[in-house]
Coordinates of C-alpha atoms in Angstrom, one line a residue:
Q292 CA 0.0 0.0 0.0
N293 CA 2.8 2.4 0.8
G294 CA 5.3 1.4 -1.8
V295 CA 7.9 -1.4 -2.1
M296 CA 10.8 0.4 -0.3
S297 CA 8.6 1.7 2.5
G298 CA 7.1 -1.8 2.9
L299 CA 10.6 -3.4 3.1
M300 CA 11.8 -0.8 5.6
Q301 CA 8.7 -1.5 7.8
M302 CA 9.5 -5.2 7.7
L303 CA 13.1 -4.6 8.7
L304 CA 12.0 -2.4 11.6
L305 CA 9.5 -5.0 12.7
K306 CA 12.5 -7.4 12.8
V307 CA 14.3 -5.0 15.0
S308 CA 11.3 -4.7 17.3
A309 CA 11.0 -8.5 17.5
H310 CA 14.8 -8.6 18.3
I311 CA 14.3 -6.1 21.2
T312 CA 11.2 -8.0 22.4
E313 CA 13.1 -11.3 22.5
Q314 CA 16.1 -9.8 24.3
L315 CA 14.1 -7.9 26.9
G316 CA 11.0 -10.0 27.3
M317 CA 8.8 -6.9 26.6
A318 CA 7.6 -5.1 23.5
P319 CA 8.7 -1.6 22.7
G320 CA 6.1 1.1 23.2
G321 CA 4.8 -0.3 26.5
E322 CA 4.7 3.2 27.9
F323 CA 2.2 4.3 25.3
R324 CA -0.1 1.4 25.9
E325 CA 0.1 2.1 29.6
A326 CA -0.8 5.7 29.0
F327 CA -3.9 4.6 27.0
K328 CA -5.0 2.4 29.9
E329 CA -4.5 5.1 32.5
A330 CA -6.4 7.7 30.3
S331 CA -9.4 5.4 30.2
K332 CA -9.6 5.6 34.0
V333 CA -9.8 9.4 34.1
P334 CA -13.3 10.9 33.7
F335 CA -13.7 13.1 30.5
C336 CA -10.2 12.5 29.5
K337 CA -9.5 12.7 25.8
F338 CA -6.7 10.5 24.3
H339 CA -4.8 11.8 21.3
L340 CA -2.3 10.0 19.1
G341 CA 0.1 12.9 18.7
D342 CA 2.8 11.5 16.5
R343 CA 3.1 11.9 12.7
P344 CA 1.5 9.1 10.6
I345 CA 4.0 6.3 10.0
P346 CA 3.6 6.2 6.2
V347 CA 4.6 9.9 5.9
T348 CA 7.6 9.4 8.1
F349 CA 8.8 6.3 6.2
K350 CA 8.3 7.8 2.8
R351 CA 10.1 11.0 3.8
A352 CA 12.9 9.0 5.4
I353 CA 13.4 6.8 2.4
A354 CA 13.3 9.7 0.0
A355 CA 16.0 11.5 2.0
L356 CA 18.5 8.6 1.7
S357 CA 20.7 7.9 -1.2
F358 CA 20.7 4.4 -2.8
W359 CA 23.9 3.4 -1.0
Q360 CA 22.6 4.7 2.3
K361 CA 19.4 2.6 1.9
V362 CA 21.6 -0.5 1.2
K363 CA 23.8 0.2 4.2
L364 CA 20.8 0.8 6.5
A365 CA 19.1 -2.4 5.3
W366 CA 22.2 -4.4 5.6
G367 CA 22.7 -3.2 9.3
L368 CA 19.0 -3.9 10.1
C369 CA 19.1 -7.4 8.5
F370 CA 22.1 -8.6 10.5
L371 CA 21.2 -7.0 13.8
S372 CA 22.2 -9.4 16.5
D373 CA 23.8 -7.4 19.3
P374 CA 22.6 -8.5 22.7
I375 CA 20.5 -6.0 24.6
S376 CA 20.2 -6.1 28.4
K377 CA 17.9 -4.3 30.8
D378 CA 21.0 -2.5 32.0
D379 CA 21.5 -1.1 28.5
V380 CA 18.0 0.2 28.6
E381 CA 18.6 1.9 31.9
K382 CA 21.7 3.5 30.5
C383 CA 19.7 5.0 27.7
K384 CA 17.5 6.8 30.2
Q385 CA 20.6 8.9 31.2
K386 CA 20.4 12.1 29.2
D387 CA 24.1 12.4 28.4
L388 CA 24.4 8.8 27.1
L389 CA 21.3 9.2 25.1
E390 CA 22.5 12.4 23.4
Q391 CA 25.8 10.6 22.6
M392 CA 23.9 7.8 20.9
M393 CA 21.9 10.3 18.9
A394 CA 25.1 12.2 17.9
E395 CA 26.5 8.9 16.6
M396 CA 23.4 8.3 14.6
I397 CA 23.5 11.9 13.2
G398 CA 27.1 11.3 12.0
E399 CA 26.2 8.2 10.1
F400 CA 22.7 9.0 8.7
P401 CA 22.1 12.8 9.1
D402 CA 19.1 12.8 6.7
L403 CA 17.5 9.8 8.4
H404 CA 17.9 11.6 11.8
R405 CA 16.3 14.7 10.4
T406 CA 13.2 12.9 9.1
I407 CA 12.8 10.4 11.9
V408 CA 13.8 12.5 14.9
S409 CA 14.0 16.3 14.2
E410 CA 10.9 16.6 12.1
R411 CA 8.9 14.5 14.5
D412 CA 10.2 16.7 17.3
I413 CA 8.5 19.6 15.5
Y414 CA 5.3 17.7 14.9
L415 CA 5.1 16.4 18.6
T416 CA 5.7 19.9 19.9
Y417 CA 3.0 21.3 17.6
M418 CA 0.5 18.7 18.8
L419 CA 1.3 19.2 22.4
K420 CA 0.9 22.9 22.1
Q421 CA -2.5 22.4 20.3
A422 CA -3.6 20.2 23.2
A423 CA -2.3 22.7 25.8
K424 CA -4.4 25.6 24.6
Q425 CA -6.8 27.1 27.1
I426 CA -10.3 25.8 27.2
E427 CA -13.2 28.3 26.7
L428 CA -16.0 27.9 29.2
P429 CA -19.6 27.9 27.9
R430 CA -21.3 31.3 28.1
A431 CA -25.0 32.0 29.1
S432 CA -25.3 34.8 26.6
E433 CA -23.2 36.7 23.9
N434 CA -22.8 39.7 26.3
E435 CA -21.1 37.5 29.0
P436 CA -17.3 37.9 28.9
R437 CA -15.3 34.9 27.7
K438 CA -13.7 32.8 30.4
Y439 CA -10.9 30.3 29.9
I440 CA -9.4 27.6 32.1
P441 CA -6.0 26.1 31.6
A442 CA -5.9 22.6 29.9
V443 CA -4.4 19.7 31.8
V444 CA -2.2 17.7 29.5
V445 CA 0.0 14.7 30.1
G446 CA 2.3 14.1 27.2
V447 CA 4.1 10.7 26.8
V448 CA 7.0 10.8 24.4
G449 CA 10.1 8.9 23.8
M450 CA 13.2 10.3 25.7
G451 CA 15.0 11.0 22.5
H452 CA 12.4 13.6 21.6
V453 CA 12.5 15.5 24.9
P454 CA 15.4 17.9 24.0
G455 CA 13.9 18.7 20.6
I456 CA 10.5 19.5 22.2
E457 CA 12.1 21.7 24.7
K458 CA 14.0 23.5 21.9
N459 CA 11.0 24.0 19.7
W460 CA 8.4 24.9 22.4
N461 CA 8.6 28.7 22.1
S462 CA 8.9 28.7 18.3
D463 CA 6.2 29.4 15.7
L464 CA 5.7 26.0 14.2
K465 CA 4.3 25.1 10.8
I466 CA 3.9 21.4 10.0
Q467 CA 2.7 21.6 6.3
E468 CA 6.1 21.1 4.9
I469 CA 7.0 18.1 7.0
M470 CA 3.7 16.4 6.2
S471 CA 4.3 16.4 2.4
V472 CA 6.0 13.4 0.7
P473 CA 8.6 14.7 -1.9
P474 CA 8.3 13.2 -5.4
P475 CA 10.9 10.6 -6.4
S476 CA 14.1 11.9 -8.0
A477 CA 15.0 11.2 -11.6
S478 CA 17.7 8.8 -10.6
S479 CA 15.2 6.9 -8.4
K480 CA 12.8 6.6 -11.2
I481 CA 15.5 5.3 -13.5
F482 CA 16.6 2.8 -10.9
K483 CA 13.2 1.5 -10.4
F484 CA 12.6 1.2 -14.1
V485 CA 15.9 -0.7 -14.6
L486 CA 15.1 -2.9 -11.6
K487 CA 11.6 -3.7 -12.9
A488 CA 13.0 -4.4 -16.4
T489 CA 15.7 -6.7 -15.0
V490 CA 13.2 -8.6 -12.9
F491 CA 10.7 -9.1 -15.7
G492 CA 13.5 -9.9 -18.1
L493 CA 14.9 -12.6 -15.9
L494 CA 11.4 -14.0 -15.3
G495 CA 10.7 -14.0 -19.0
Y496 CA 14.0 -15.7 -19.8
G497 CA 13.4 -18.2 -17.0
C498 CA 10.0 -19.1 -18.4
Y499 CA 11.5 -19.4 -21.9
R500 CA 14.2 -21.8 -20.6
I501 CA 11.8 -23.9 -18.7
G502 CA 9.3 -24.0 -21.5
H503 CA 12.1 -24.9 -24.1
R504 CA 13.4 -27.7 -21.9
T505 CA 9.8 -28.9 -21.2
V506 CA 9.1 -29.0 -24.9
Q507 CA 12.4 -30.9 -25.6
F508 CA 11.6 -33.4 -22.8
V509 CA 8.1 -34.0 -24.1
L510 CA 9.4 -34.4 -27.7
S511 CA 12.0 -36.9 -26.6
M512 CA 9.5 -39.2 -24.9
P513 CA 8.9 -42.5 -27.0
A514 CA 5.1 -42.0 -26.8
T515 CA 5.3 -38.5 -28.3
Q516 CA 7.6 -39.7 -31.1
N517 CA 5.3 -42.6 -31.9
Y518 CA 2.4 -40.2 -32.0
L519 CA 4.2 -37.7 -34.3
Q520 CA 5.3 -40.6 -36.5
R521 CA 1.7 -41.7 -36.9
L522 CA 0.7 -38.1 -37.8
T523 CA 3.3 -38.0 -40.6
E524 CA 2.2 -41.4 -41.9
V525 CA -1.5 -40.4 -42.1
P526 CA -1.2 -38.0 -45.2
Q527 CA 1.0 -40.6 -47.0
Q528 CA -1.8 -43.2 -46.7

């Protein structure tokens, strides 16, 4: 539904998620599921999914990577086998170590960090600010002055997004640009065309070879040769 590259990337990230679940005995994202459960216990509480839609994030991330970066990332995800302990998870909760890990990621895939982290920092900040707007109380008449009460908001986000949210909180944010999916480049279109032509060409050649050998095998059978011989003898008679 979302394109071949996006689908493959989602499959690889699901593999990473399964690896983490196997190592820790718990699935990633448990804090969000717990937040949903707690929200259902609070009267009149509204629950908002405040992150950018996954298809938009994946498509923008894939569009930002070069072909070789995609290959390198896919290779790393395919052969991910490093053990993860609960102590490692606790270390990630320390701000300085977390920022160090993020810096290493920026150095290797800066465009990927921009689309998956920085842009989502902006989106998450925008959604939190929208939720935190003051609530207008109902008025008995038009002449009655407007009264507002502050909104009570609990935002649950990944720790890696906290510095970006703090940085963007007082900025005038616009999310239209980071919600659009850029069109594929000319080189990407050419690569896809060549890839499709190669796949279909190999399939066609394979079908031809299989069909040719099948015909040769059928013709070499004694029953087939006898039948063909009879056909050639009929006109002569």
